[in-house]
């Protein structure tokens, strides 16, 4: 008797090839496909590769968490590689596992708490500028300000004194272009080369016992060892530092940009946030891990901002082993697309999904596991900086929101720029007022 032949079970989808990138057209394409074919859609990309768009909450969890070992990073990461080499975000398999094991301890709560003073210092730097602008009746570009805040914070957290002494020695922040220049052209290649040379010098001095004596990420990365007791070599360290800087500032910066916008649009929510901040962090000496943990409403407002505007709005993966999703086969080599942006705004899971409502995340409201919510991803590759970023954003809002009211110059809803990160297409300008 012959064995019954296995029929390849493929989700429904269009007959024509579909072009997918990481851009606004791709969002429209994916939304259209979901509308027409449902939560599991298959298609062929113009390069002939099979691709699935997965918009089902439990299948997303399966790909990112339970079956993560069958999937590697997917299309689009080649471009990121130019900037980050083979650092944690881009690497896969054993290289990723080794780096993750070495780096994870640096992000323990205890270590992040030691960086709270840097968070306060970076807020002070902004407050001085904003107070001057308010006094002179000048407007400020809050998109640029939140970028500079988050960039300075990650650079001081990583390099300690070497930020002021070495990185800013020329008067200009050589990393600033990372937030301003989304193109990845030749001039960016040159600037990245320059940055890597600068970091190589700082690493060499640290290895020689010179440079910052501060507690910072670089010292922790230098001391990290793998299971065999080996440390990072210079090339690995450079990739991991570039990864830390890029992963560590644009996401938090974009979130804070949206929060300032949302708060300006919702005075009732703003008032609650201010009350909480005045009660728990009335001055810098009250900025403690306990008080920040108690900022429940601020936590909810941040989670809600990340629901509406997840900075990493599209995830891609490529299966390297066969898998099954629902009743469908996933052959090795299938490209997978998942979008927190789409799932976070699906009416089936979220009532009035377009509305900014921090109460959705109130304790006792629907548990998070019942709703698809993954701004930091899920599973073993979940963001390492989640705790750091919540602390930094709470310190930022806790210290700055009660001091400054930001009036929007343009009341219109900002357009979205959907690139590797989701940001406002135009910078947001505000008139600061000291309260
Ligand atoms: C609001 C802030 C942030 C958001 C929404 C965010 C989101 C994410 C997401 C979605 C991933 C996984 C990407 C993927 O698998 O394709 C990721 C990975 C990562 N993030 Fe974050 N991130 C934030 C802040 C930070 C900060 C502040 C740091 C560092 C200080 C950081 C460090 C990392 C690292 C190292 C990884 C790679 C983890 C791995 O692959 O093992 N992130 N982040």
PDB file of C-alpha atoms in Angstrom, residues 203-327:
ATOM      1  CA  UNK A 203      37.749  50.629  23.864  1.00  0.00           C
ATOM      2  CA  UNK A 204      41.559  50.518  23.487  1.00  0.00           C
ATOM      3  CA  UNK A 205      41.985  53.078  26.274  1.00  0.00           C
ATOM      4  CA  UNK A 206      39.580  51.252  28.548  1.00  0.00           C
ATOM      5  CA  UNK A 207      41.388  47.988  27.932  1.00  0.00           C
ATOM      6  CA  UNK A 208      44.611  49.800  28.823  1.00  0.00           C
ATOM      7  CA  UNK A 209      43.045  50.920  32.105  1.00  0.00           C
ATOM      8  CA  UNK A 210      42.547  54.542  30.998  1.00  0.00           C
ATOM      9  CA  UNK A 211      39.280  56.462  30.616  1.00  0.00           C
ATOM     10  CA  UNK A 212      36.080  56.522  32.614  1.00  0.00           C
ATOM     11  CA  UNK A 213      36.032  54.984  36.067  1.00  0.00           C
ATOM     12  CA  UNK A 214      32.257  55.266  36.108  1.00  0.00           C
ATOM     13  CA  UNK A 215      29.801  52.452  36.321  1.00  0.00           C
ATOM     14  CA  UNK A 216      28.559  52.145  32.722  1.00  0.00           C
ATOM     15  CA  UNK A 217      27.481  49.631  30.077  1.00  0.00           C
ATOM     16  CA  UNK A 218      30.922  49.650  28.427  1.00  0.00           C
ATOM     17  CA  UNK A 219      32.640  48.447  31.620  1.00  0.00           C
ATOM     18  CA  UNK A 220      30.003  45.741  32.006  1.00  0.00           C
ATOM     19  CA  UNK A 221      30.364  44.646  28.361  1.00  0.00           C
ATOM     20  CA  UNK A 222      34.179  44.593  28.744  1.00  0.00           C
ATOM     21  CA  UNK A 223      33.934  42.357  31.805  1.00  0.00           C
ATOM     22  CA  UNK A 224      31.288  39.999  30.348  1.00  0.00           C
ATOM     23  CA  UNK A 225      32.375  36.387  29.768  1.00  0.00           C
ATOM     24  CA  UNK A 226      30.825  33.475  27.902  1.00  0.00           C
ATOM     25  CA  UNK A 227      30.480  29.913  29.250  1.00  0.00           C
ATOM     26  CA  UNK A 228      34.123  29.178  28.315  1.00  0.00           C
ATOM     27  CA  UNK A 229      35.304  32.281  30.145  1.00  0.00           C
ATOM     28  CA  UNK A 230      36.049  34.201  26.901  1.00  0.00           C
ATOM     29  CA  UNK A 231      35.362  37.911  26.541  1.00  0.00           C
ATOM     30  CA  UNK A 232      34.146  39.905  23.527  1.00  0.00           C
ATOM     31  CA  UNK A 233      36.895  40.707  21.023  1.00  0.00           C
ATOM     32  CA  UNK A 234      37.083  44.270  19.653  1.00  0.00           C
ATOM     33  CA  UNK A 235      34.983  43.584  16.546  1.00  0.00           C
ATOM     34  CA  UNK A 236      32.224  41.913  18.582  1.00  0.00           C
ATOM     35  CA  UNK A 237      32.290  44.671  21.148  1.00  0.00           C
ATOM     36  CA  UNK A 238      31.978  47.354  18.465  1.00  0.00           C
ATOM     37  CA  UNK A 239      28.909  45.647  16.980  1.00  0.00           C
ATOM     38  CA  UNK A 240      27.310  45.275  20.403  1.00  0.00           C
ATOM     39  CA  UNK A 241      27.973  48.908  21.325  1.00  0.00           C
ATOM     40  CA  UNK A 242      26.494  50.204  18.064  1.00  0.00           C
ATOM     41  CA  UNK A 243      23.501  47.905  18.659  1.00  0.00           C
ATOM     42  CA  UNK A 244      23.041  49.164  22.197  1.00  0.00           C
ATOM     43  CA  UNK A 245      23.119  52.794  21.104  1.00  0.00           C
ATOM     44  CA  UNK A 246      20.800  52.420  18.116  1.00  0.00           C
ATOM     45  CA  UNK A 247      18.357  50.065  19.908  1.00  0.00           C
ATOM     46  CA  UNK A 248      18.536  52.139  23.054  1.00  0.00           C
ATOM     47  CA  UNK A 249      17.581  55.602  21.951  1.00  0.00           C
ATOM     48  CA  UNK A 250      15.353  55.866  18.895  1.00  0.00           C
ATOM     49  CA  UNK A 251      12.610  53.667  20.345  1.00  0.00           C
ATOM     50  CA  UNK A 252      12.362  55.539  23.669  1.00  0.00           C
ATOM     51  CA  UNK A 253      12.767  58.886  21.901  1.00  0.00           C
ATOM     52  CA  UNK A 254       9.888  58.153  19.531  1.00  0.00           C
ATOM     53  CA  UNK A 255       7.679  56.992  22.385  1.00  0.00           C
ATOM     54  CA  UNK A 256       8.341  60.168  24.372  1.00  0.00           C
ATOM     55  CA  UNK A 257       7.675  62.263  21.271  1.00  0.00           C
ATOM     56  CA  UNK A 258       4.231  60.661  20.961  1.00  0.00           C
ATOM     57  CA  UNK A 259       3.578  60.956  24.689  1.00  0.00           C
ATOM     58  CA  UNK A 260       4.177  64.728  24.658  1.00  0.00           C
ATOM     59  CA  UNK A 261       1.822  64.996  21.693  1.00  0.00           C
ATOM     60  CA  UNK A 262      -0.870  62.783  23.280  1.00  0.00           C
ATOM     61  CA  UNK A 263      -0.660  64.549  26.620  1.00  0.00           C
ATOM     62  CA  UNK A 264      -1.039  67.956  24.964  1.00  0.00           C
ATOM     63  CA  UNK A 265      -4.204  66.644  23.298  1.00  0.00           C
ATOM     64  CA  UNK A 266      -5.659  65.146  26.512  1.00  0.00           C
ATOM     65  CA  UNK A 267      -5.585  67.654  29.391  1.00  0.00           C
ATOM     66  CA  UNK A 268      -7.534  65.312  31.708  1.00  0.00           C
ATOM     67  CA  UNK A 269      -4.877  62.608  31.337  1.00  0.00           C
ATOM     68  CA  UNK A 270      -2.134  65.219  31.658  1.00  0.00           C
ATOM     69  CA  UNK A 271      -3.642  66.383  34.989  1.00  0.00           C
ATOM     70  CA  UNK A 272      -3.642  62.835  36.382  1.00  0.00           C
ATOM     71  CA  UNK A 273      -0.035  62.308  35.319  1.00  0.00           C
ATOM     72  CA  UNK A 274       1.010  65.554  36.988  1.00  0.00           C
ATOM     73  CA  UNK A 275      -0.809  64.666  40.225  1.00  0.00           C
ATOM     74  CA  UNK A 276       0.968  61.324  40.342  1.00  0.00           C
ATOM     75  CA  UNK A 277       4.373  62.866  39.607  1.00  0.00           C
ATOM     76  CA  UNK A 278       3.919  65.571  42.251  1.00  0.00           C
ATOM     77  CA  UNK A 279       2.979  62.987  44.814  1.00  0.00           C
ATOM     78  CA  UNK A 280       5.707  60.441  44.065  1.00  0.00           C
ATOM     79  CA  UNK A 281       8.667  62.376  42.608  1.00  0.00           C
ATOM     80  CA  UNK A 282       8.222  65.962  43.876  1.00  0.00           C
ATOM     81  CA  UNK A 283      11.998  66.484  43.671  1.00  0.00           C
ATOM     82  CA  UNK A 284      15.066  64.663  42.349  1.00  0.00           C
ATOM     83  CA  UNK A 285      15.890  63.031  45.673  1.00  0.00           C
ATOM     84  CA  UNK A 286      12.506  61.265  45.491  1.00  0.00           C
ATOM     85  CA  UNK A 287      13.547  59.568  42.231  1.00  0.00           C
ATOM     86  CA  UNK A 288      13.945  56.074  43.675  1.00  0.00           C
ATOM     87  CA  UNK A 289      13.193  52.685  42.192  1.00  0.00           C
ATOM     88  CA  UNK A 290      10.290  52.271  44.664  1.00  0.00           C
ATOM     89  CA  UNK A 291       8.663  55.584  43.752  1.00  0.00           C
ATOM     90  CA  UNK A 292       9.080  54.985  40.032  1.00  0.00           C
ATOM     91  CA  UNK A 293       7.532  51.528  40.422  1.00  0.00           C
ATOM     92  CA  UNK A 294       4.580  53.152  42.200  1.00  0.00           C
ATOM     93  CA  UNK A 295       3.879  55.478  39.214  1.00  0.00           C
ATOM     94  CA  UNK A 296       1.043  53.228  38.068  1.00  0.00           C
ATOM     95  CA  UNK A 297      -0.877  55.734  35.948  1.00  0.00           C
ATOM     96  CA  UNK A 298       2.287  56.862  34.159  1.00  0.00           C
ATOM     97  CA  UNK A 299       3.081  53.220  33.447  1.00  0.00           C
ATOM     98  CA  UNK A 300      -0.403  52.818  31.938  1.00  0.00           C
ATOM     99  CA  UNK A 301      -0.068  55.971  29.823  1.00  0.00           C
ATOM    100  CA  UNK A 302       3.269  54.719  28.472  1.00  0.00           C
ATOM    101  CA  UNK A 303       1.863  51.274  27.712  1.00  0.00           C
ATOM    102  CA  UNK A 304      -1.065  52.889  25.931  1.00  0.00           C
ATOM    103  CA  UNK A 305       1.232  55.165  23.889  1.00  0.00           C
ATOM    104  CA  UNK A 306       3.222  52.055  22.918  1.00  0.00           C
ATOM    105  CA  UNK A 307      -0.006  50.325  21.906  1.00  0.00           C
ATOM    106  CA  UNK A 308      -0.916  53.122  19.502  1.00  0.00           C
ATOM    107  CA  UNK A 309       2.608  53.848  18.320  1.00  0.00           C
ATOM    108  CA  UNK A 310       4.827  50.764  18.725  1.00  0.00           C
ATOM    109  CA  UNK A 311       8.235  52.005  17.515  1.00  0.00           C
ATOM    110  CA  UNK A 312       9.021  48.605  15.993  1.00  0.00           C
ATOM    111  CA  UNK A 313       5.750  48.403  14.060  1.00  0.00           C
ATOM    112  CA  UNK A 314       6.639  45.458  11.788  1.00  0.00           C
ATOM    113  CA  UNK A 315       8.613  42.320  12.674  1.00  0.00           C
ATOM    114  CA  UNK A 316      10.024  39.984  10.085  1.00  0.00           C
ATOM    115  CA  UNK A 317      11.251  36.432  10.530  1.00  0.00           C
ATOM    116  CA  UNK A 318      12.384  33.618   8.196  1.00  0.00           C
ATOM    117  CA  UNK A 319      11.701  29.993   9.106  1.00  0.00           C
ATOM    118  CA  UNK A 320      14.801  27.789   8.889  1.00  0.00           C
ATOM    119  CA  UNK A 321      12.968  24.613   9.845  1.00  0.00           C
ATOM    120  CA  UNK A 322       9.530  23.336   8.943  1.00  0.00           C
ATOM    121  CA  UNK A 323       6.699  24.406  11.214  1.00  0.00           C
ATOM    122  CA  UNK A 324       2.914  24.438  11.406  1.00  0.00           C
ATOM    123  CA  UNK A 325       0.717  27.430  12.159  1.00  0.00           C
ATOM    124  CA  UNK A 326      -2.973  26.803  12.748  1.00  0.00           C
ATOM    125  CA  UNK A 327      -3.718  24.081  10.188  1.00  0.00           C
TER     126      UNK A 327
END
